[in-house]
XYZ file of C-alpha atoms in Angstrom:
745
model
C -6.557 24.775 4.756
C -5.936 27.301 1.731
C -7.270 27.060 -1.730
C -3.814 26.772 -3.327
C 0.079 26.128 -2.566
C 2.535 27.330 -4.795
C 5.724 24.684 -4.997
C 8.305 25.919 -3.225
C 11.855 25.181 -4.133
C 14.515 23.315 -1.852
C 16.738 25.363 0.857
C 20.384 25.758 0.422
C 21.739 22.917 2.454
C 21.901 20.030 -0.035
C 20.234 16.750 1.231
C 20.939 13.732 -0.747
C 19.667 10.906 1.440
C 17.828 8.161 -0.534
C 15.700 7.215 2.164
C 12.891 9.490 1.084
C 10.233 9.345 -1.946
C 11.727 12.210 -3.836
C 14.452 14.233 -1.751
C 14.798 17.977 -2.156
C 18.311 19.353 -3.513
C 18.514 20.822 0.188
C 17.120 21.248 3.478
C 15.796 24.000 4.784
C 17.278 27.288 7.011
C 16.653 27.539 10.556
C 15.440 30.676 11.995
C 15.668 32.594 15.214
C 11.972 32.028 15.395
C 11.646 28.241 16.006
C 10.620 28.447 19.269
C 7.933 31.496 19.086
C 4.523 30.551 20.467
C 1.738 30.258 17.886
C -1.570 29.803 18.430
C -2.957 26.051 17.786
C -0.978 24.182 15.652
C 2.988 25.109 14.665
C 3.938 24.690 10.755
C 7.316 23.499 10.216
C 8.805 23.347 6.555
C 11.178 20.243 6.311
C 12.325 20.266 2.829
C 13.852 16.733 3.083
C 10.824 15.302 3.874
C 8.485 13.854 1.756
C 7.488 10.211 2.500
C 6.564 7.957 4.811
C 10.286 6.737 5.553
C 10.786 10.530 6.743
C 7.482 10.367 8.517
C 8.943 7.147 10.199
C 12.254 8.803 11.405
C 10.350 11.794 12.767
C 7.658 9.908 14.588
C 10.794 7.750 16.144
C 12.668 10.982 17.267
C 9.679 12.512 18.765
C 8.489 9.197 20.716
C 10.367 10.370 23.849
C 8.854 13.715 23.716
C 6.027 14.462 26.082
C 3.534 17.207 25.386
C 3.162 16.576 21.885
C -0.393 16.140 21.058
C -0.988 15.949 17.214
C 1.232 15.589 14.369
C -0.010 15.836 11.014
C 2.340 15.262 7.618
C 1.659 17.250 4.169
C 4.417 15.552 1.996
C 3.530 17.382 -0.955
C 4.674 20.689 0.574
C 7.385 19.266 2.817
C 5.444 20.493 5.802
C 4.571 19.120 9.305
C 2.091 20.574 11.700
C 2.738 19.985 15.186
C 0.799 20.536 17.928
C 2.381 21.471 21.410
C 3.076 23.742 24.195
C 5.941 26.105 24.153
C 8.202 23.882 26.036
C 7.348 19.992 24.053
C 7.711 22.363 21.036
C 11.301 23.471 22.111
C 12.138 19.804 22.618
C 10.473 18.618 19.679
C 12.297 20.835 17.625
C 15.644 19.833 19.318
C 14.741 15.898 18.449
C 14.104 16.485 14.712
C 17.434 18.087 14.334
C 18.874 15.386 16.150
C 17.517 13.069 13.702
C 19.250 14.861 10.895
C 16.828 17.180 10.018
C 16.689 20.920 9.425
C 13.661 22.969 9.643
C 12.108 25.920 9.696
C 9.072 27.260 11.795
C 6.398 29.441 9.337
C 3.953 31.295 10.149
C 0.095 30.031 9.821
C -1.408 32.092 7.075
C 1.432 32.979 4.733
C 5.414 33.107 4.497
C 7.192 36.352 3.958
C 9.238 37.457 1.034
C 12.492 36.788 2.421
C 11.357 33.285 3.039
C 10.519 32.699 -0.393
C 13.839 34.406 -1.539
C 15.412 32.224 0.902
C 13.774 29.251 -0.904
C 14.987 30.333 -4.500
C 18.433 31.291 -3.746
C 18.369 27.952 -1.874
C 17.852 25.756 -4.842
C 20.530 27.509 -6.981
C 23.292 27.276 -4.138
C 22.306 23.313 -3.862
C 23.104 22.773 -7.380
C 25.960 24.664 -7.088
C 27.524 22.902 -4.526
C 26.881 19.467 -6.063
C 27.973 20.509 -9.364
C 31.302 21.593 -7.238
C 31.514 18.432 -5.555
C 31.600 16.545 -9.150
C 34.212 18.537 -10.067
C 36.131 18.368 -7.285
C 35.864 14.374 -7.639
C 36.700 14.479 -11.063
C 39.860 16.199 -10.082
C 40.686 13.855 -7.691
C 40.282 10.587 -9.718
C 42.276 12.283 -12.504
C 45.035 12.914 -9.987
C 44.764 9.349 -8.916
C 44.794 7.837 -12.341
C 47.929 10.281 -13.853
C 50.000 10.356 -10.361
C 49.177 7.099 -9.076
C 52.754 6.605 -6.876
C 53.157 10.514 -6.038
C 52.735 11.045 -2.237
C 52.443 14.573 -3.041
C 50.020 14.589 -5.425
C 47.974 12.095 -3.253
C 47.658 14.399 -0.566
C 46.234 16.819 -2.782
C 43.992 14.206 -3.848
C 42.485 12.994 -1.227
C 42.186 16.989 0.193
C 40.041 17.384 -3.032
C 37.990 13.780 -2.284
C 37.341 15.089 1.508
C 35.887 18.330 0.295
C 34.008 16.764 -2.472
C 32.524 14.433 -0.130
C 31.728 17.344 2.453
C 29.995 19.327 0.144
C 28.101 16.846 -1.412
C 27.098 14.360 1.272
C 27.275 16.718 4.742
C 23.691 15.964 5.429
C 23.731 12.449 4.206
C 26.289 12.090 7.186
C 24.499 14.006 9.538
C 21.550 12.007 9.407
C 23.365 8.766 8.916
C 25.337 9.285 11.994
C 22.109 10.116 14.012
C 20.860 6.824 12.551
C 23.649 4.963 13.808
C 23.815 6.434 17.079
C 20.263 5.209 17.708
C 20.597 1.928 16.323
C 18.927 2.202 12.885
C 20.165 0.934 9.789
C 18.607 2.996 7.243
C 19.897 4.074 3.936
C 21.709 7.165 5.162
C 23.760 4.918 7.538
C 24.488 2.050 4.685
C 25.998 5.114 2.623
C 27.841 6.749 5.365
C 29.409 3.588 6.689
C 30.232 2.733 2.940
C 31.727 6.292 1.749
C 33.866 6.494 4.964
C 35.064 2.949 4.655
C 36.124 3.314 0.908
C 38.033 6.404 2.217
C 39.863 4.657 5.083
C 40.938 1.852 2.590
C 42.743 4.331 0.446
C 39.658 4.285 -2.213
C 39.111 8.070 -1.618
C 38.806 8.774 -5.594
C 35.803 6.533 -5.231
C 34.699 7.654 -2.461
C 34.587 11.136 -3.385
C 33.077 10.152 -6.909
C 30.244 7.578 -5.415
C 29.315 10.690 -2.895
C 28.707 13.038 -5.761
C 27.229 10.899 -8.195
C 24.863 9.833 -5.469
C 23.820 13.319 -4.636
C 23.815 14.480 -8.085
C 21.259 11.913 -9.059
C 19.278 11.992 -5.945
C 19.093 15.686 -6.802
C 17.664 14.815 -10.561
C 15.544 12.281 -8.770
C 13.525 14.633 -6.381
C 13.050 17.437 -9.183
C 11.592 14.284 -11.349
C 9.513 13.509 -8.771
C 8.334 16.940 -7.914
C 6.952 16.703 -11.360
C 4.493 14.024 -10.401
C 3.564 15.549 -6.776
C 3.154 18.702 -8.398
C 0.830 17.777 -11.303
C -2.318 17.728 -9.584
C -1.222 21.297 -7.586
C 0.015 22.841 -10.725
C -2.976 21.649 -12.089
C -5.709 22.688 -9.637
C -3.747 25.993 -7.856
C -5.792 27.923 -10.660
C -7.932 30.627 -8.549
C -6.516 34.112 -8.969
C -5.454 35.745 -5.638
C -7.985 38.796 -6.484
C -11.664 39.127 -7.274
C -13.423 42.055 -8.500
C -16.221 42.924 -5.835
C -19.338 45.264 -6.406
C -19.111 47.854 -3.265
C -21.981 48.919 -1.179
C -22.023 52.674 -3.143
C -22.060 49.942 -6.636
C -18.490 50.842 -7.719
C -16.566 47.739 -8.085
C -12.783 47.106 -6.375
C -10.477 44.373 -6.702
C -9.481 42.713 -3.153
C -7.998 39.609 -1.668
C -10.348 36.453 -2.374
C -9.655 35.657 1.368
C -11.499 38.708 2.432
C -14.958 38.337 0.038
C -17.932 37.004 2.208
C -20.607 34.566 0.933
C -23.365 36.131 -1.152
C -20.861 39.303 -2.590
C -21.426 40.168 -6.043
C -18.034 39.625 -8.320
C -17.789 40.130 -11.616
C -15.483 38.052 -13.866
C -14.470 39.646 -17.390
C -13.991 37.419 -20.636
C -10.394 35.505 -20.415
C -10.404 35.837 -16.997
C -10.300 32.877 -14.279
C -13.644 32.641 -11.780
C -12.063 33.464 -8.435
C -14.588 31.836 -6.298
C -17.451 29.149 -6.476
C -20.803 30.973 -7.267
C -23.993 31.224 -8.823
C -24.569 33.410 -12.198
C -26.914 36.588 -11.152
C -26.058 38.052 -15.180
C -24.455 37.577 -17.939
C -24.502 34.602 -20.671
C -20.830 33.014 -21.568
C -18.948 30.015 -22.265
C -16.844 28.843 -19.254
C -13.784 26.125 -19.577
C -14.643 24.028 -16.545
C -11.615 21.589 -17.729
C -9.475 22.363 -14.711
C -12.204 21.065 -12.241
C -14.433 18.968 -14.223
C -11.715 17.461 -16.716
C -14.745 18.209 -19.390
C -13.024 19.036 -22.636
C -15.699 21.596 -24.283
C -16.918 24.760 -22.493
C -19.903 24.650 -20.507
C -22.492 27.336 -21.253
C -23.419 29.402 -18.141
C -26.498 31.680 -17.860
C -28.630 32.992 -14.668
C -29.129 30.458 -12.158
C -25.910 28.028 -13.406
C -23.220 27.185 -10.958
C -19.534 28.143 -11.667
C -16.426 27.177 -9.878
C -13.027 28.774 -8.880
C -10.562 28.285 -11.189
C -12.384 27.753 -14.187
C -12.046 30.202 -16.902
C -15.281 32.617 -18.383
C -14.188 32.776 -22.144
C -16.756 34.911 -23.860
C -18.687 37.876 -22.039
C -18.565 39.327 -18.601
C -20.510 37.568 -16.011
C -21.566 38.926 -12.346
C -21.770 35.928 -10.046
C -23.202 35.615 -6.242
C -20.298 34.020 -3.932
C -21.749 30.577 -2.773
C -18.448 29.709 -0.409
C -15.725 31.361 1.002
C -12.027 30.761 -0.962
C -11.144 28.499 1.843
C -14.190 25.957 0.989
C -14.309 26.181 -2.859
C -15.125 23.090 -4.982
C -10.937 23.932 -5.965
C -10.093 23.962 -2.479
C -11.591 20.937 -1.246
C -10.330 19.449 -4.242
C -6.647 20.305 -3.248
C -7.562 19.307 0.261
C -8.544 15.869 -0.885
C -5.304 15.108 -3.054
C -3.279 16.357 -0.162
C -5.188 13.623 2.211
C -4.294 11.027 -0.855
C -0.764 12.006 -1.451
C -0.583 11.443 2.512
C -1.784 8.042 2.508
C -0.040 4.669 1.370
C -1.208 2.290 -1.218
C -1.122 -1.247 -0.282
C 1.885 -1.893 -2.457
C 3.904 0.857 -1.029
C 3.110 -0.344 2.552
C 4.220 -3.813 1.809
C 7.575 -2.243 -0.117
C 7.935 -0.352 3.102
C 7.907 -3.366 5.121
C 10.213 -5.217 3.004
C 12.776 -2.336 3.037
C 12.677 -2.233 6.827
C 13.892 -5.698 6.599
C 16.362 -5.304 3.613
C 18.330 -2.920 5.026
C 19.543 -4.464 8.137
C 19.805 -7.775 6.313
C 22.042 -6.321 3.381
C 24.285 -4.667 6.530
C 24.705 -8.004 8.327
C 25.167 -9.655 4.927
C 28.267 -7.043 4.239
C 29.874 -7.584 7.989
C 29.642 -11.213 7.072
C 31.574 -10.790 3.844
C 34.497 -8.391 5.482
C 35.022 -10.697 8.407
C 34.173 -14.349 6.953
C 35.590 -14.030 3.356
C 39.537 -13.830 4.156
C 39.068 -17.180 5.749
C 36.681 -18.740 3.554
C 37.571 -17.777 0.161
C 41.036 -16.900 0.690
C 40.610 -12.780 -0.015
C 42.881 -10.207 1.502
C 41.443 -8.060 4.515
C 41.023 -5.034 2.009
C 39.813 -6.947 -0.697
C 36.788 -8.401 1.625
C 36.354 -4.847 3.086
C 36.387 -3.330 -0.097
C 33.623 -5.972 -1.419
C 31.422 -5.524 1.406
C 31.353 -1.735 0.946
C 30.144 -2.255 -2.897
C 27.822 -4.510 -1.677
C 26.520 -1.632 0.605
C 25.949 0.744 -2.104
C 24.615 -1.767 -4.669
C 22.028 -3.233 -2.279
C 20.779 0.187 -1.248
C 17.072 0.175 -1.545
C 16.528 3.427 -2.942
C 14.777 2.445 -5.954
C 12.949 -0.070 -4.509
C 11.507 2.606 -2.295
C 10.647 5.176 -4.408
C 9.125 2.916 -7.193
C 5.681 2.732 -5.795
C 5.132 6.235 -4.299
C 6.363 8.050 -7.908
C 3.630 5.545 -9.908
C 1.155 6.088 -7.527
C 1.307 9.847 -7.349
C 1.914 9.837 -11.213
C -1.705 7.828 -11.275
C -3.470 10.447 -8.867
C -2.089 13.217 -10.960
C -3.150 11.418 -14.029
C -6.668 10.715 -12.844
C -7.236 14.399 -11.626
C -6.162 16.014 -15.132
C -9.571 14.043 -16.378
C -11.912 15.086 -13.666
C -11.231 11.791 -11.679
C -9.980 12.702 -7.932
C -9.374 9.358 -6.249
C -9.161 9.785 -2.455
C -5.860 7.298 -1.972
C -3.491 5.324 -3.709
C -5.672 2.023 -1.992
C -8.791 3.096 -4.107
C -6.247 3.350 -7.454
C -4.634 0.093 -6.838
C -8.305 -1.735 -6.108
C -10.190 -0.445 -8.986
C -8.576 -2.895 -11.364
C -10.130 -5.511 -9.368
C -13.622 -4.207 -9.585
C -16.104 -7.292 -10.655
C -19.454 -5.691 -10.173
C -20.346 -1.921 -10.319
C -23.923 -0.732 -9.099
C -25.450 2.279 -10.949
C -27.886 4.533 -9.604
C -30.469 5.578 -12.407
C -31.085 9.509 -11.611
C -28.090 11.672 -12.180
C -26.027 8.708 -12.955
C -27.426 6.621 -15.987
C -29.774 9.596 -16.836
C -29.700 13.130 -16.852
C -31.453 14.032 -13.773
C -33.925 16.407 -15.518
C -36.927 15.563 -16.517
C -37.549 16.582 -20.626
C -40.664 16.279 -22.814
C -40.085 13.308 -25.297
C -43.506 12.986 -26.925
C -46.556 15.270 -27.839
C -49.987 13.232 -28.789
C -52.692 15.816 -29.912
C -56.173 14.180 -29.137
C -58.710 17.044 -30.204
C -57.942 17.100 -33.862
C -60.419 20.328 -34.254
C -57.480 22.382 -32.058
C -54.412 23.459 -34.099
C -51.409 21.877 -32.780
C -50.139 25.814 -32.120
C -52.996 26.248 -29.788
C -53.002 22.955 -27.890
C -48.910 24.035 -27.210
C -49.980 27.255 -26.187
C -52.646 26.175 -23.781
C -50.352 23.799 -22.246
C -47.308 26.109 -21.518
C -49.478 28.690 -20.351
C -50.484 26.596 -17.514
C -46.872 24.177 -16.987
C -45.041 27.728 -16.807
C -46.924 28.741 -13.575
C -46.095 25.541 -11.700
C -42.563 24.651 -10.017
C -43.267 20.756 -10.642
C -40.444 19.182 -12.287
C -42.738 17.901 -14.655
C -44.368 21.027 -15.469
C -41.038 22.925 -16.215
C -40.229 20.114 -18.653
C -43.345 20.719 -20.599
C -42.853 24.664 -20.333
C -39.239 24.464 -21.522
C -39.915 21.965 -23.926
C -42.678 23.870 -25.934
C -41.743 26.945 -27.837
C -45.256 28.671 -27.949
C -45.598 31.739 -26.283
C -47.410 31.474 -22.582
C -50.645 33.360 -22.070
C -52.158 34.981 -19.116
C -53.639 32.642 -17.002
C -56.623 33.372 -14.205
C -57.822 31.655 -11.438
C -54.567 29.371 -11.498
C -54.369 26.679 -8.852
C -52.054 23.894 -8.089
C -53.802 20.750 -6.899
C -51.458 18.290 -4.884
C -51.284 14.814 -6.502
C -52.985 16.055 -9.732
C -51.837 18.712 -11.685
C -52.730 22.777 -12.433
C -55.695 24.238 -13.524
C -56.526 27.304 -14.624
C -58.743 29.866 -16.658
C -57.263 30.806 -20.328
C -59.689 33.433 -22.617
C -62.540 32.856 -20.295
C -62.326 29.329 -20.529
C -61.208 26.485 -17.643
C -58.401 24.129 -18.693
C -56.426 21.557 -16.562
C -52.891 19.989 -16.941
C -53.253 16.745 -15.132
C -52.442 13.513 -14.356
C -53.824 10.144 -15.464
C -55.620 9.939 -12.085
C -57.219 13.361 -11.872
C -58.098 12.396 -15.348
C -60.313 9.121 -14.596
C -61.875 11.158 -11.600
C -63.050 13.691 -13.979
C -64.842 10.932 -15.813
C -63.069 11.745 -18.650
C -61.176 8.693 -19.556
C -61.967 6.254 -22.201
C -60.494 2.822 -23.909
C -58.934 4.381 -26.392
C -56.877 6.846 -24.353
C -56.128 4.310 -22.021
C -54.239 2.322 -24.658
C -52.531 5.394 -25.787
C -51.398 6.154 -21.985
C -50.188 2.616 -21.540
C -47.720 2.994 -24.435
C -46.194 5.849 -22.836
C -46.465 4.290 -19.346
C -44.721 1.105 -19.908
C -41.916 2.870 -21.637
C -41.472 4.361 -18.326
C -42.688 7.657 -18.610
C -44.638 10.222 -17.013
C -48.074 11.074 -18.927
C -49.662 14.745 -18.234
C -53.277 15.356 -20.145
C -54.392 18.513 -21.344
C -58.204 18.771 -20.967
C -61.018 21.336 -20.978
C -64.439 20.791 -19.114
C -65.887 18.863 -22.014
C -62.752 16.627 -23.336
C -58.959 15.281 -23.383
C -57.299 17.600 -25.716
C -53.644 16.381 -26.041
C -51.388 13.891 -24.288
C -47.763 15.228 -22.954
C -45.516 12.253 -22.322
C -41.827 13.313 -19.961
C -39.122 11.328 -19.066
C -35.660 11.538 -17.542
C -33.464 11.168 -20.972
C -30.437 8.494 -20.694
C -26.931 10.314 -21.016
C -25.307 9.973 -24.189
C -22.517 8.591 -23.126
C -24.240 6.177 -20.884
C -24.572 3.566 -23.322
C -20.850 3.490 -24.385
C -19.515 3.417 -20.702
C -21.493 0.429 -20.164
C -20.324 -1.453 -23.286
C -16.869 -0.526 -21.856
C -17.492 -2.061 -18.277
C -18.408 -5.001 -19.783
C -15.042 -5.227 -21.808
C -13.572 -4.645 -18.794
C -14.996 -7.980 -17.286
C -17.374 -5.534 -15.045
C -20.708 -6.548 -14.247
C -22.960 -3.472 -14.376
C -26.247 -3.653 -12.130
C -28.982 -1.001 -11.720
C -30.213 0.043 -8.073
C -32.980 2.433 -8.454
C -35.963 3.647 -6.215
C -38.154 4.245 -9.338
C -40.598 2.016 -10.548
C -39.438 -1.265 -12.340
C -40.826 -0.679 -15.516
C -39.102 2.958 -15.970
C -35.755 0.947 -14.674
C -36.127 -1.672 -17.309
C -36.840 0.654 -20.083
C -33.839 2.920 -19.201
C -31.825 -0.352 -18.645
C -32.701 -1.597 -22.228
C -31.503 1.537 -23.533
C -27.928 1.659 -21.667
C -27.093 -2.023 -21.909
C -27.868 -2.876 -18.597
C -29.287 -6.518 -18.163
C -29.324 -6.708 -14.486
C -32.012 -3.921 -12.998
C -33.483 -3.833 -9.261
C -36.407 -1.087 -8.958
C -38.624 0.263 -6.172
C -35.710 0.359 -3.842
C -34.997 2.280 -0.680
C -31.889 3.313 0.632
C -31.996 0.637 3.027
C -32.462 -1.870 0.109
C -29.557 -0.641 -2.203
C -27.574 -1.416 0.862
C -28.729 -4.864 1.268
C -28.319 -5.220 -2.479
C -24.390 -3.941 -2.443
C -24.021 -6.740 0.362
C -25.476 -9.299 -1.898
C -23.531 -8.432 -5.074
C -20.216 -8.395 -2.878
C -21.087 -12.224 -1.886
C -21.807 -13.141 -5.569
C -19.028 -11.096 -7.233
C -16.412 -9.945 -4.885
C -15.039 -6.535 -5.176
C -18.035 -4.182 -5.731
C -18.325 -0.689 -6.628
C -21.439 1.747 -6.432
C -21.912 4.850 -8.359
C -24.381 7.696 -7.246
C -24.851 11.440 -6.542
C -23.168 10.762 -2.691
C -26.241 12.412 -0.831
C -29.383 9.549 -1.364
C -27.024 6.991 -2.235
C -24.394 7.281 0.754
C -25.103 4.121 2.686
C -24.475 1.822 -0.385
C -21.392 4.190 -1.253
C -19.978 3.641 2.305
C -20.762 -0.536 1.746
C -19.457 -0.961 -1.666
C -15.426 -1.413 -1.811
C -15.011 1.669 -3.702
C -17.637 4.381 -3.613
C -18.019 6.612 -6.930
C -19.656 9.804 -6.398
C -21.112 11.318 -10.082
C -20.812 15.300 -10.701
C -19.199 15.626 -7.341
C -18.077 19.400 -8.448
C -21.368 20.826 -7.419
C -21.524 18.176 -4.786
C -20.313 18.678 -1.246
C -21.753 15.735 0.224
C -20.173 13.575 -2.218
C -16.844 14.882 -1.108
C -17.044 12.783 2.059
C -19.531 9.920 0.862
C -17.122 8.674 -2.020
C -13.858 7.309 -2.776
C -13.627 8.379 -5.902
C -15.090 11.899 -7.066
C -16.098 12.093 -10.780
C -15.828 15.829 -10.943
C -18.555 16.085 -14.299
C -21.266 13.747 -14.799
C -19.876 11.494 -17.618
C -20.442 7.569 -16.784
C -17.195 6.853 -19.280
C -14.869 7.996 -16.625
C -15.663 4.789 -14.329
C -14.303 2.656 -16.946
C -11.434 5.053 -17.723
C -10.606 4.929 -13.646
C -10.433 0.881 -13.992
C -8.130 1.573 -17.082
C -6.125 3.977 -15.309
C -5.721 1.400 -12.034
C -4.413 -1.431 -14.347
C -1.872 0.611 -16.314
C -0.770 1.649 -12.279
C -0.638 -1.587 -11.507
C 1.480 -2.782 -14.512
C 4.140 0.062 -13.864
C 4.216 -0.852 -9.978
C 5.284 -4.226 -11.172
C 7.651 -3.067 -13.839
C 9.455 -0.587 -11.053
C 9.484 -3.179 -8.912
C 10.976 -5.633 -10.754
C 13.390 -3.399 -12.581
C 14.496 -2.423 -8.757
C 15.101 -5.623 -7.350
C 16.272 -7.035 -10.718
C 19.186 -4.831 -11.269
C 20.245 -5.053 -7.628
C 20.288 -8.782 -7.943
C 22.399 -9.055 -11.350
C 25.079 -6.476 -10.025
C 24.817 -8.027 -6.733
C 26.287 -11.151 -8.471
C 28.903 -8.995 -10.058
C 30.352 -7.942 -7.086
C 30.868 -11.448 -5.164
C 32.456 -12.186 -8.464
C 34.516 -9.593 -8.554
C 33.314 -8.040 -11.398
C 32.036 -4.804 -9.582
C 33.396 -1.606 -8.343
C 32.106 1.335 -6.267
C 31.558 3.316 -9.457
C 29.398 0.435 -11.069
C 27.546 -0.046 -7.939
C 26.691 3.749 -7.812
C 25.589 3.727 -10.888
C 23.611 0.237 -10.453
C 21.671 2.024 -7.433
C 21.188 5.656 -8.885
C 20.486 3.952 -12.488
C 17.725 1.905 -11.289
C 16.295 4.675 -9.098
C 15.860 7.142 -12.145
C 14.733 4.324 -14.063
C 11.679 3.866 -11.624
C 10.794 7.620 -11.697
C 10.670 7.933 -15.021
C 8.862 4.679 -15.626
C 6.299 6.036 -13.328
C 5.632 9.420 -14.575
C 4.860 7.885 -17.874
C 1.490 7.820 -16.432
C 1.209 11.515 -16.616
C 2.183 11.337 -20.251
C -0.985 9.045 -20.775
C -3.433 11.176 -19.128
C -2.776 13.955 -22.051
C -3.130 11.519 -24.615
């Protein structure tokens, strides 16, 4: 896996097949190195392969090739990785070419400048051919209209039409004939038969115009759908290619990020993108993390804080210690997850693919029946019946239907990624709208996950408050316990020297300050020291019932002050819970914390059902019970301790996944920051995606049905047929792309 992959433009030979999701304008240039032995997987670029339809055709073509051990399809980059020995590879390449695909074998690590240049030239060459084909088709149409009875003009017009069809549809014919030879009726086969038949019965102007318009619309469609496919990578492929690394002689040198090792020290100047994941060693700055986490505001970073590749250093120079190589950075793992998500098919897409597999042969059979039976049943002449059959083939082409789902799903995935919501497949994008119950972990999900000092009560009124703060901070600052750290961070007093410091396990800390002994103790230790009283017990009980952890400052004679620490609720949690309820989702808290603390946090967040004192196996059982009560149940946690429950839930949400490797594996949806509001946002995105999916399927089938009736009742021509087909395709593409715009709102 590589950290980022730039979009490659299509190759020189135009492919205008509508059997795929988003066809490129051209196919790849073949190279003489196509059979060169490469250790491991061989990477092939197939510019006209970018959906499950092409995958099915290629797998069918390779079914008879022995020695092919593994196939991995990357539709986003139009690449196929094939594991095979040299002889099997040669046979596989031949079989793929016979199926109508042109391919290019590329290196494992990088492509050459010549390859990049070829792609750039190929794109313009493809559009030039399409424009030339359209001009020739228009010329043929004009000649047929202006000189209908001139045989000389007809000969010229037929020649122009022939060249137009060749320029626009050469690859369509290649794949269509290959499909017909193999007995498969795909969209290329339909177009091959329709255009050839129209030319043979004398409708050569329409045949040329149909193929030219078909190719042009397909190319436009391909570019439009590429916008959806590249929206995520364009957002995420942000890490710079070089990093400024400290050398052994303490000088700084810019080197390729691929050569930077873990623990190297990297300097990032203001305004630069951070090249690798790391921990800040020196410097303090604000970092724009929106490309990775979706956070709208920059985050302050100082010594000890994590930073991620692809984010932007804004205010001052930072020096970071690299914690992961470029190939395993958060950004690289996100891109890998996106590639996997784009390769998987959503439930609606699988249904449409199955439907199209039956629909296309059925249409072909219907067209044959019209051509053969209508002359005797309806009194049509043979040319008229044959023409109507060809019109039917063009109208019924399932391109719009096939493309209606993947472009919408990919746009939805991209829209989520822009907001810091990484959905690992179309199935989760579609199913999120069905969530009825959402189980939430408390610590780190609803709460900050970091204890804070929230209350201070002086008990010994003879000691100034500032002195009490100073004594407590002096002791707390020497301890690594989370509660002590919270007290030390929450007090502004200056810490003093502490002698004879000792941490007493399960009780607290003690030490000598200015020749006087002091303790910073929990409730149990104060009782053991005999320093509790009814009044003190009552004051402590108030805090404990509120779910707070109480720490007591005392000297050898008396209790001096009470400090209450708690894991505070996130500012966004209450709003998120309210939004979930408005969407018809029942929130349930599952936590290992004590029930009193859990209920306190639940009340603050607005959660009515709270379960506390749960072990991981208890959470797992609770998920099963929620599924029985409510139906589709989701779980939100940190992806580590909650892994069993995340796996058991129908959809697992990992919070703060940008910093958690385990969350990448455990969950189905990754919330790259800690904002709980991303959960209802995911559900709303799922609902919008489902609505657009239904709209697209209705549009695709509805337009087909209307023009099919027009064709049967002698009110549709091949011109109308191609406009109906490609108009519907473009309509569903741009309707699907609306989801991208919604993510920017």
